[in-house]
Every structure is written in C-alpha cells, then in structure tokens.
Amino acid sequence: EAGVTQFPSHSVIEKGQTVTLRCDPISGHDNLYWYRRVMGKEIKFLLHFVKESKQDESGMPNNRFLAERTGGTYSTLKVQPAELEDSGVYFCASSPIGTGLFGNTIYFGEGSWLTVV
Amino acid sequence: GNSVTQMEGPVTLSEEAFLTINCTYTATGYLSLFWYVQYPGEGLQLLLKATKADDKGSNKGFEATYRKETTSFHLEKGSVQVSDSAVYFCALSDRTGNQFYFGTGTSLTVIP
C-alpha cells in the first residue's frame, strides 16, 4: 500500500512568487493534515480536512496560505505570495479514523522542503 | 495551551551506548503520547505510543513510559546502533486525536 506522497520534495522560489504543494493521502483515509516545521523549531499544525471539508484551520499562519482538498482525495497547499519566513518543511499526514477517536495515529509523508530566497 | 519540550540536540553516541531523550509536556485532560522518528531522506514514522498513564510504548528496542506524575515521556534504548541515527520527535495529541503538538526534535548520531 502506498504511503502519503508529497510533491515537490524540494522547491526553491523567490520572495513574492507562488508555490503549490501537493499531498496524496493513503487511499481511503478521510482525514488529511498539513503541518510545518520551520528551521530548528517544532512541527506545527496548520490544518485538518475531513474528506473535502476543513475541520480545523486554526494553525494557518495568515491569508497567504490556502489549502484545498477537492473531492476529498488529494490536497494542495498554496503559498501566495511567498515570504522568507515561509521557508521550512511542509508535512502532510493522513489518518483512516474518524474524528473524536482517542489515540489516533497519523501517517506522515516525507515532507516538501520549501526555500524562499 | 498544549506544548511539548524535548531535550536539545544534537546527541552523538557510540554504538552500543545507552540512549535517553527527555520529553516533558504541558497539557490537561486525556492525552496520547508519541515518539516519531525521521530517518535521513525519509518522512516521519511512528516509533511508539502510549494512550494512558503508566502505559509503556515499545518498538525496535526503544521504550517510553507515560508518566502523568512527572508529565514526562522519555525515550530510552539500551544499546543504540548506527542505523538509529535520525531525528526523534516527541508529540502529544488531545482527546480528539486530530491535532498533534510536537517538540523541536532531537538529532541523534551514532558512530561506530
């Protein structure tokens, strides 16, 4: 079974440009999450989809970030316009279990490394 | 709010040495605690977890016990190998299980 896949694995863009990150969750997983790790800091929650609906987007840093999950399958995270402080690793994760279940384990992808110069 | 604090790295050990990576948390209510590991060039993988106080999670020779009285979940391994070189992240989730709080990660290098 394929794991969570993310694309691109690495991206270098200039400040002010737009980048779109894609995540394909494990097949059948209704829950999809985006997390981010800025250099040397902790991994922080960005948002959570249940199927195509945004369940929790409390971690989104500002309105330059837009996440979508059309049809409840893959998800995209767009940063527009990118700023220097957006550099970091963006992790996508998915889970087969519905919300409210204690002890839920989530499965992470390899991450998309974004460098804004 | 919820938070996780883990020991700063990097940590360098010789093969077969004993490993401890400290992790403490601030949170209330029902929690699950996790250790995730990121090997070079790979994604985050679940290493072990514990879902209630005094539970011990274990996997691949690693262990961690959920200690409510000390709000800790320290990771230990009796004899590390070169292949254990990775970044280790302590994390917790609340009762909903949908939002994880991570520590900053501890980089471990094991030398032959």
PDB file of C-alpha atoms in Angstrom:
ATOM      1  CA  GLU A   1       0.000   0.000   0.000  1.00  0.00           C
ATOM      2  CA  ALA A   2       1.392   3.403  -0.963  1.00  0.00           C
ATOM      3  CA  GLY A   3       2.070   5.825   1.853  1.00  0.00           C
ATOM      4  CA  VAL A   4       1.383   9.529   1.969  1.00  0.00           C
ATOM      5  CA  THR A   5       3.103  11.118  -1.002  1.00  0.00           C
ATOM      6  CA  GLN A   6       4.060  14.739  -1.371  1.00  0.00           C
ATOM      7  CA  PHE A   7       5.213  16.803  -4.315  1.00  0.00           C
ATOM      8  CA  PRO A   8       7.554  18.530  -4.879  1.00  0.00           C
ATOM      9  CA  SER A   9      10.108  17.176  -2.462  1.00  0.00           C
ATOM     10  CA  HIS A  10      12.164  20.360  -2.747  1.00  0.00           C
ATOM     11  CA  SER A  11      11.316  23.786  -4.056  1.00  0.00           C
ATOM     12  CA  VAL A  12      13.342  26.995  -4.209  1.00  0.00           C
ATOM     13  CA  ILE A  13      11.431  30.127  -5.117  1.00  0.00           C
ATOM     14  CA  GLU A  14      11.934  33.853  -4.894  1.00  0.00           C
ATOM     15  CA  LYS A  15      10.131  36.041  -2.441  1.00  0.00           C
ATOM     16  CA  GLY A  16       6.827  37.128  -3.905  1.00  0.00           C
ATOM     17  CA  GLN A  17       6.370  34.059  -6.084  1.00  0.00           C
ATOM     18  CA  THR A  18       3.705  31.411  -5.676  1.00  0.00           C
ATOM     19  CA  VAL A  19       4.246  27.788  -4.746  1.00  0.00           C
ATOM     20  CA  THR A  20       1.731  24.973  -4.655  1.00  0.00           C
ATOM     21  CA  LEU A  21       2.436  21.850  -2.657  1.00  0.00           C
ATOM     22  CA  ARG A  22       0.511  18.680  -3.277  1.00  0.00           C
ATOM     23  CA  CYS A  23      -0.322  15.801  -0.981  1.00  0.00           C
ATOM     24  CA  ASP A  24      -1.815  12.430  -1.845  1.00  0.00           C
ATOM     25  CA  PRO A  25      -3.011  10.701   1.314  1.00  0.00           C
ATOM     26  CA  ILE A  26      -3.153   6.982   1.838  1.00  0.00           C
ATOM     27  CA  SER A  27      -6.080   5.627  -0.130  1.00  0.00           C
ATOM     28  CA  GLY A  28      -9.266   5.576   1.899  1.00  0.00           C
ATOM     29  CA  HIS A  29      -8.071   7.988   4.550  1.00  0.00           C
ATOM     30  CA  ASP A  30     -10.717  10.611   5.225  1.00  0.00           C
ATOM     31  CA  ASN A  31      -8.537  12.718   7.492  1.00  0.00           C
ATOM     32  CA  LEU A  32      -5.781  14.810   5.952  1.00  0.00           C
ATOM     33  CA  TYR A  33      -3.497  17.172   7.849  1.00  0.00           C
ATOM     34  CA  TRP A  34      -0.890  19.746   6.994  1.00  0.00           C
ATOM     35  CA  TYR A  35       1.967  20.524   9.359  1.00  0.00           C
ATOM     36  CA  ARG A  36       5.013  22.736   9.026  1.00  0.00           C
ATOM     37  CA  ARG A  37       8.481  22.767  10.556  1.00  0.00           C
ATOM     38  CA  VAL A  38      10.366  25.999  10.311  1.00  0.00           C
ATOM     39  CA  MET A  39      14.119  25.500  10.671  1.00  0.00           C
ATOM     40  CA  GLY A  40      15.046  24.257  14.137  1.00  0.00           C
ATOM     41  CA  LYS A  41      11.587  24.757  15.538  1.00  0.00           C
ATOM     42  CA  GLU A  42       8.831  22.351  16.443  1.00  0.00           C
ATOM     43  CA  ILE A  43       6.492  20.823  13.898  1.00  0.00           C
ATOM     44  CA  LYS A  44       3.303  22.863  13.993  1.00  0.00           C
ATOM     45  CA  PHE A  45      -0.218  22.025  12.965  1.00  0.00           C
ATOM     46  CA  LEU A  46      -1.646  24.036  10.087  1.00  0.00           C
ATOM     47  CA  LEU A  47      -4.997  22.480   9.297  1.00  0.00           C
ATOM     48  CA  HIS A  48      -7.133  19.386   9.142  1.00  0.00           C
ATOM     49  CA  PHE A  49      -9.536  18.159   6.464  1.00  0.00           C
ATOM     50  CA  VAL A  50     -12.206  15.561   6.881  1.00  0.00           C
ATOM     51  CA  LYS A  51     -12.872  14.482   3.336  1.00  0.00           C
ATOM     52  CA  GLU A  52     -13.239  17.774   1.453  1.00  0.00           C
ATOM     53  CA  SER A  53     -14.243  19.886   4.450  1.00  0.00           C
ATOM     54  CA  LYS A  54     -11.888  21.966   6.550  1.00  0.00           C
ATOM     55  CA  GLN A  55     -12.381  20.705  10.066  1.00  0.00           C
ATOM     56  CA  ASP A  56      -9.813  22.910  11.761  1.00  0.00           C
ATOM     57  CA  GLU A  57      -7.659  25.583  10.169  1.00  0.00           C
ATOM     58  CA  SER A  58      -6.589  27.275  13.378  1.00  0.00           C
ATOM     59  CA  GLY A  59      -2.905  26.795  12.608  1.00  0.00           C
ATOM     60  CA  MET A  60      -2.836  28.568   9.262  1.00  0.00           C
ATOM     61  CA  PRO A  61      -0.432  31.481   9.763  1.00  0.00           C
ATOM     62  CA  ASN A  62      -2.134  34.062   7.540  1.00  0.00           C
ATOM     63  CA  ASN A  63      -4.221  34.537   4.419  1.00  0.00           C
ATOM     64  CA  ARG A  64      -1.257  33.961   2.118  1.00  0.00           C
ATOM     65  CA  PHE A  65      -1.814  30.257   2.735  1.00  0.00           C
ATOM     66  CA  LEU A  66      -4.676  28.478   1.003  1.00  0.00           C
ATOM     67  CA  ALA A  67      -5.413  24.793   1.336  1.00  0.00           C
ATOM     68  CA  GLU A  68      -7.891  22.817  -0.705  1.00  0.00           C
ATOM     69  CA  ARG A  69      -8.998  19.244  -0.943  1.00  0.00           C
ATOM     70  CA  THR A  70     -11.285  18.912  -3.899  1.00  0.00           C
ATOM     71  CA  GLY A  71     -13.305  15.718  -3.968  1.00  0.00           C
ATOM     72  CA  GLY A  72     -11.846  14.590  -0.688  1.00  0.00           C
ATOM     73  CA  THR A  73      -8.812  12.973  -2.281  1.00  0.00           C
ATOM     74  CA  TYR A  74      -5.558  14.843  -2.757  1.00  0.00           C
ATOM     75  CA  SER A  75      -4.885  18.226  -1.207  1.00  0.00           C
ATOM     76  CA  THR A  76      -2.953  21.301  -2.257  1.00  0.00           C
ATOM     77  CA  LEU A  77      -1.382  23.980  -0.120  1.00  0.00           C
ATOM     78  CA  LYS A  78      -0.683  27.218  -1.945  1.00  0.00           C
ATOM     79  CA  VAL A  79       1.508  29.997  -0.628  1.00  0.00           C
ATOM     80  CA  GLN A  80       0.951  33.279  -2.435  1.00  0.00           C
ATOM     81  CA  PRO A  81       2.952  35.458  -2.278  1.00  0.00           C
ATOM     82  CA  ALA A  82       5.757  33.586  -0.539  1.00  0.00           C
ATOM     83  CA  GLU A  83       7.831  35.342   2.102  1.00  0.00           C
ATOM     84  CA  LEU A  84      11.243  34.454   3.503  1.00  0.00           C
ATOM     85  CA  GLU A  85       9.763  33.222   6.785  1.00  0.00           C
ATOM     86  CA  ASP A  86       7.705  30.631   4.929  1.00  0.00           C
ATOM     87  CA  SER A  87      10.832  28.543   4.373  1.00  0.00           C
ATOM     88  CA  GLY A  88      10.652  25.178   6.063  1.00  0.00           C
ATOM     89  CA  VAL A  89       9.406  21.653   5.656  1.00  0.00           C
ATOM     90  CA  TYR A  90       5.723  21.134   4.990  1.00  0.00           C
ATOM     91  CA  PHE A  91       4.444  17.765   6.089  1.00  0.00           C
ATOM     92  CA  CYS A  92       1.219  16.180   5.025  1.00  0.00           C
ATOM     93  CA  ALA A  93      -0.346  13.394   7.046  1.00  0.00           C
ATOM     94  CA  SER A  94      -3.427  11.242   6.847  1.00  0.00           C
ATOM     95  CA  SER A  95      -5.457   9.003   9.075  1.00  0.00           C
ATOM     96  CA  PRO A  96      -8.162   6.432   8.460  1.00  0.00           C
ATOM     97  CA  ILE A  97     -10.008   7.037  11.684  1.00  0.00           C
ATOM     98  CA  GLY A  98     -12.817   9.482  12.159  1.00  0.00           C
ATOM     99  CA  THR A  99     -12.653  12.456  14.456  1.00  0.00           C
ATOM    100  CA  GLY A 100     -13.071  12.021  18.160  1.00  0.00           C
ATOM    101  CA  LEU A 101     -11.221   8.750  18.439  1.00  0.00           C
ATOM    102  CA  PHE A 102      -8.708   8.710  21.239  1.00  0.00           C
ATOM    103  CA  GLY A 103      -5.206   7.533  20.450  1.00  0.00           C
ATOM    104  CA  ASN A 104      -5.491   8.220  16.739  1.00  0.00           C
ATOM    105  CA  THR A 105      -2.219   7.598  14.868  1.00  0.00           C
ATOM    106  CA  ILE A 106      -1.492   9.676  11.820  1.00  0.00           C
ATOM    107  CA  TYR A 107       0.819   8.732   8.952  1.00  0.00           C
ATOM    108  CA  PHE A 108       3.189  11.309   7.576  1.00  0.00           C
ATOM    109  CA  GLY A 109       4.664  11.902   4.173  1.00  0.00           C
ATOM    110  CA  GLU A 110       8.306  12.727   3.528  1.00  0.00           C
ATOM    111  CA  GLY A 111       7.686  16.426   3.512  1.00  0.00           C
ATOM    112  CA  SER A 112       8.113  19.191   0.967  1.00  0.00           C
ATOM    113  CA  TRP A 113      11.160  21.348   1.609  1.00  0.00           C
ATOM    114  CA  LEU A 114      10.456  24.957   0.680  1.00  0.00           C
ATOM    115  CA  THR A 115      13.180  27.577   0.468  1.00  0.00           C
ATOM    116  CA  VAL A 116      12.199  31.163  -0.223  1.00  0.00           C
ATOM    117  CA  VAL A 117      15.100  33.385  -1.280  1.00  0.00           C
TER     118      VAL A 117
ATOM    119  CA  GLY B   1      -2.187  25.604  25.679  1.00  0.00           C
ATOM    120  CA  ASN B   2      -0.639  22.236  24.985  1.00  0.00           C
ATOM    121  CA  SER B   3       3.088  22.030  24.431  1.00  0.00           C
ATOM    122  CA  VAL B   4       5.947  19.564  24.340  1.00  0.00           C
ATOM    123  CA  THR B   5       9.516  20.188  25.415  1.00  0.00           C
ATOM    124  CA  GLN B   6      12.291  17.805  24.484  1.00  0.00           C
ATOM    125  CA  MET B   7      15.992  17.873  25.107  1.00  0.00           C
ATOM    126  CA  GLU B   8      18.117  19.892  22.764  1.00  0.00           C
ATOM    127  CA  GLY B   9      20.409  18.134  20.379  1.00  0.00           C
ATOM    128  CA  PRO B  10      22.404  17.156  18.654  1.00  0.00           C
ATOM    129  CA  VAL B  11      23.266  13.995  20.517  1.00  0.00           C
ATOM    130  CA  THR B  12      26.238  11.896  19.470  1.00  0.00           C
ATOM    131  CA  LEU B  13      26.750   8.430  20.912  1.00  0.00           C
ATOM    132  CA  SER B  14      28.997   5.497  20.272  1.00  0.00           C
ATOM    133  CA  GLU B  15      27.440   2.263  19.090  1.00  0.00           C
ATOM    134  CA  GLU B  16      26.006   0.162  21.934  1.00  0.00           C
ATOM    135  CA  ALA B  17      25.719   3.162  24.256  1.00  0.00           C
ATOM    136  CA  PHE B  18      22.577   3.818  26.311  1.00  0.00           C
ATOM    137  CA  LEU B  19      20.219   6.455  24.961  1.00  0.00           C
ATOM    138  CA  THR B  20      17.840   8.734  26.803  1.00  0.00           C
ATOM    139  CA  ILE B  21      15.993  11.588  25.130  1.00  0.00           C
ATOM    140  CA  ASN B  22      13.957  13.570  27.621  1.00  0.00           C
ATOM    141  CA  CYS B  23      10.457  14.751  26.821  1.00  0.00           C
ATOM    142  CA  THR B  24       8.057  16.623  29.059  1.00  0.00           C
ATOM    143  CA  TYR B  25       4.677  18.045  28.230  1.00  0.00           C
ATOM    144  CA  THR B  26       2.169  20.635  29.331  1.00  0.00           C
ATOM    145  CA  ALA B  27      -1.401  19.613  28.736  1.00  0.00           C
ATOM    146  CA  THR B  28      -4.536  18.639  30.547  1.00  0.00           C
ATOM    147  CA  GLY B  29      -7.189  16.038  30.064  1.00  0.00           C
ATOM    148  CA  TYR B  30      -6.914  12.747  28.252  1.00  0.00           C
ATOM    149  CA  LEU B  31      -3.795  12.565  26.148  1.00  0.00           C
ATOM    150  CA  SER B  32      -1.908  10.219  23.903  1.00  0.00           C
ATOM    151  CA  LEU B  33       1.859  10.485  23.715  1.00  0.00           C
ATOM    152  CA  PHE B  34       4.026   9.553  20.765  1.00  0.00           C
ATOM    153  CA  TRP B  35       7.570   9.309  19.569  1.00  0.00           C
ATOM    154  CA  TYR B  36       8.066   9.846  15.849  1.00  0.00           C
ATOM    155  CA  VAL B  37      11.366   9.320  14.049  1.00  0.00           C
ATOM    156  CA  GLN B  38      12.662  10.821  10.829  1.00  0.00           C
ATOM    157  CA  TYR B  39      15.493   8.907   9.191  1.00  0.00           C
ATOM    158  CA  PRO B  40      17.643  10.780   6.665  1.00  0.00           C
ATOM    159  CA  GLY B  41      15.728  11.390   3.459  1.00  0.00           C
ATOM    160  CA  GLU B  42      12.516   9.898   4.772  1.00  0.00           C
ATOM    161  CA  GLY B  43       9.248  11.077   6.295  1.00  0.00           C
ATOM    162  CA  LEU B  44       8.115  10.966   9.880  1.00  0.00           C
ATOM    163  CA  GLN B  45       7.414   7.464  11.098  1.00  0.00           C
ATOM    164  CA  LEU B  46       5.614   6.448  14.243  1.00  0.00           C
ATOM    165  CA  LEU B  47       8.098   4.800  16.586  1.00  0.00           C
ATOM    166  CA  LEU B  48       5.880   4.125  19.590  1.00  0.00           C
ATOM    167  CA  LYS B  49       2.932   5.492  21.508  1.00  0.00           C
ATOM    168  CA  ALA B  50       1.112   5.345  24.837  1.00  0.00           C
ATOM    169  CA  THR B  51      -2.528   6.199  25.334  1.00  0.00           C
ATOM    170  CA  LYS B  52      -2.898   6.270  29.106  1.00  0.00           C
ATOM    171  CA  ALA B  53      -0.905   6.971  32.230  1.00  0.00           C
ATOM    172  CA  ASP B  54       1.710   4.327  33.112  1.00  0.00           C
ATOM    173  CA  ASP B  55       1.443   2.781  29.663  1.00  0.00           C
ATOM    174  CA  LYS B  56       4.769   1.782  28.166  1.00  0.00           C
ATOM    175  CA  GLY B  57       5.212   2.018  24.420  1.00  0.00           C
ATOM    176  CA  SER B  58       7.957  -0.046  22.844  1.00  0.00           C
ATOM    177  CA  ASN B  59       9.305  -0.780  19.378  1.00  0.00           C
ATOM    178  CA  LYS B  60      12.672  -1.710  17.833  1.00  0.00           C
ATOM    179  CA  GLY B  61      14.295  -1.779  21.270  1.00  0.00           C
ATOM    180  CA  PHE B  62      13.060   1.705  22.151  1.00  0.00           C
ATOM    181  CA  GLU B  63      10.807   2.291  25.148  1.00  0.00           C
ATOM    182  CA  ALA B  64       8.948   5.198  26.706  1.00  0.00           C
ATOM    183  CA  THR B  65       6.590   5.279  29.672  1.00  0.00           C
ATOM    184  CA  TYR B  66       3.761   7.790  30.043  1.00  0.00           C
ATOM    185  CA  ARG B  67       4.367   9.299  33.498  1.00  0.00           C
ATOM    186  CA  LYS B  68       1.486  11.516  34.491  1.00  0.00           C
ATOM    187  CA  GLU B  69       3.011  12.480  37.828  1.00  0.00           C
ATOM    188  CA  THR B  70       6.090  13.944  36.163  1.00  0.00           C
ATOM    189  CA  THR B  71       4.361  14.844  32.853  1.00  0.00           C
ATOM    190  CA  SER B  72       7.097  13.009  31.002  1.00  0.00           C
ATOM    191  CA  PHE B  73       7.550  10.514  28.195  1.00  0.00           C
ATOM    192  CA  HIS B  74      11.297   9.943  27.990  1.00  0.00           C
ATOM    193  CA  LEU B  75      12.643   7.773  25.180  1.00  0.00           C
ATOM    194  CA  GLU B  76      15.223   5.113  26.047  1.00  0.00           C
ATOM    195  CA  LYS B  77      17.184   2.421  24.299  1.00  0.00           C
ATOM    196  CA  GLY B  78      19.683   0.179  25.956  1.00  0.00           C
ATOM    197  CA  SER B  79      22.107  -0.226  23.076  1.00  0.00           C
ATOM    198  CA  VAL B  80      21.977   2.080  20.076  1.00  0.00           C
ATOM    199  CA  GLN B  81      23.093   1.153  16.583  1.00  0.00           C
ATOM    200  CA  VAL B  82      24.402   3.248  13.714  1.00  0.00           C
ATOM    201  CA  SER B  83      21.073   2.686  11.977  1.00  0.00           C
ATOM    202  CA  ASP B  84      19.309   4.558  14.814  1.00  0.00           C
ATOM    203  CA  SER B  85      20.814   7.817  13.600  1.00  0.00           C
ATOM    204  CA  ALA B  86      17.820  10.050  12.946  1.00  0.00           C
ATOM    205  CA  VAL B  87      15.793  12.945  14.306  1.00  0.00           C
ATOM    206  CA  TYR B  88      13.380  11.989  17.081  1.00  0.00           C
ATOM    207  CA  PHE B  89      10.219  13.941  17.810  1.00  0.00           C
ATOM    208  CA  CYS B  90       8.102  13.701  20.919  1.00  0.00           C
ATOM    209  CA  ALA B  91       4.426  14.535  20.397  1.00  0.00           C
ATOM    210  CA  LEU B  92       1.081  14.514  22.101  1.00  0.00           C
ATOM    211  CA  SER B  93      -2.491  14.541  20.935  1.00  0.00           C
ATOM    212  CA  ASP B  94      -5.543  15.510  22.868  1.00  0.00           C
ATOM    213  CA  ARG B  95      -8.767  13.594  23.216  1.00  0.00           C
ATOM    214  CA  THR B  96      -9.900  14.434  19.698  1.00  0.00           C
ATOM    215  CA  GLY B  97      -6.801  12.802  18.288  1.00  0.00           C
ATOM    216  CA  ASN B  98      -6.739  15.245  15.418  1.00  0.00           C
ATOM    217  CA  GLN B  99      -4.204  17.851  16.405  1.00  0.00           C
ATOM    218  CA  PHE B 100      -0.698  16.851  17.382  1.00  0.00           C
ATOM    219  CA  TYR B 101       1.744  19.002  19.321  1.00  0.00           C
ATOM    220  CA  PHE B 102       5.385  18.290  18.631  1.00  0.00           C
ATOM    221  CA  GLY B 103       8.650  19.038  20.308  1.00  0.00           C
ATOM    222  CA  THR B 104      11.518  20.618  18.401  1.00  0.00           C
ATOM    223  CA  GLY B 105      13.145  17.297  17.589  1.00  0.00           C
ATOM    224  CA  THR B 106      16.414  15.788  18.795  1.00  0.00           C
ATOM    225  CA  SER B 107      19.031  14.785  16.265  1.00  0.00           C
ATOM    226  CA  LEU B 108      20.868  11.582  17.161  1.00  0.00           C
ATOM    227  CA  THR B 109      24.068  10.445  15.509  1.00  0.00           C
ATOM    228  CA  VAL B 110      25.501   7.057  16.407  1.00  0.00           C
ATOM    229  CA  ILE B 111      29.117   6.476  15.479  1.00  0.00           C
ATOM    230  CA  PRO B 112      30.722   3.054  15.059  1.00  0.00           C
TER     231      PRO B 112
END
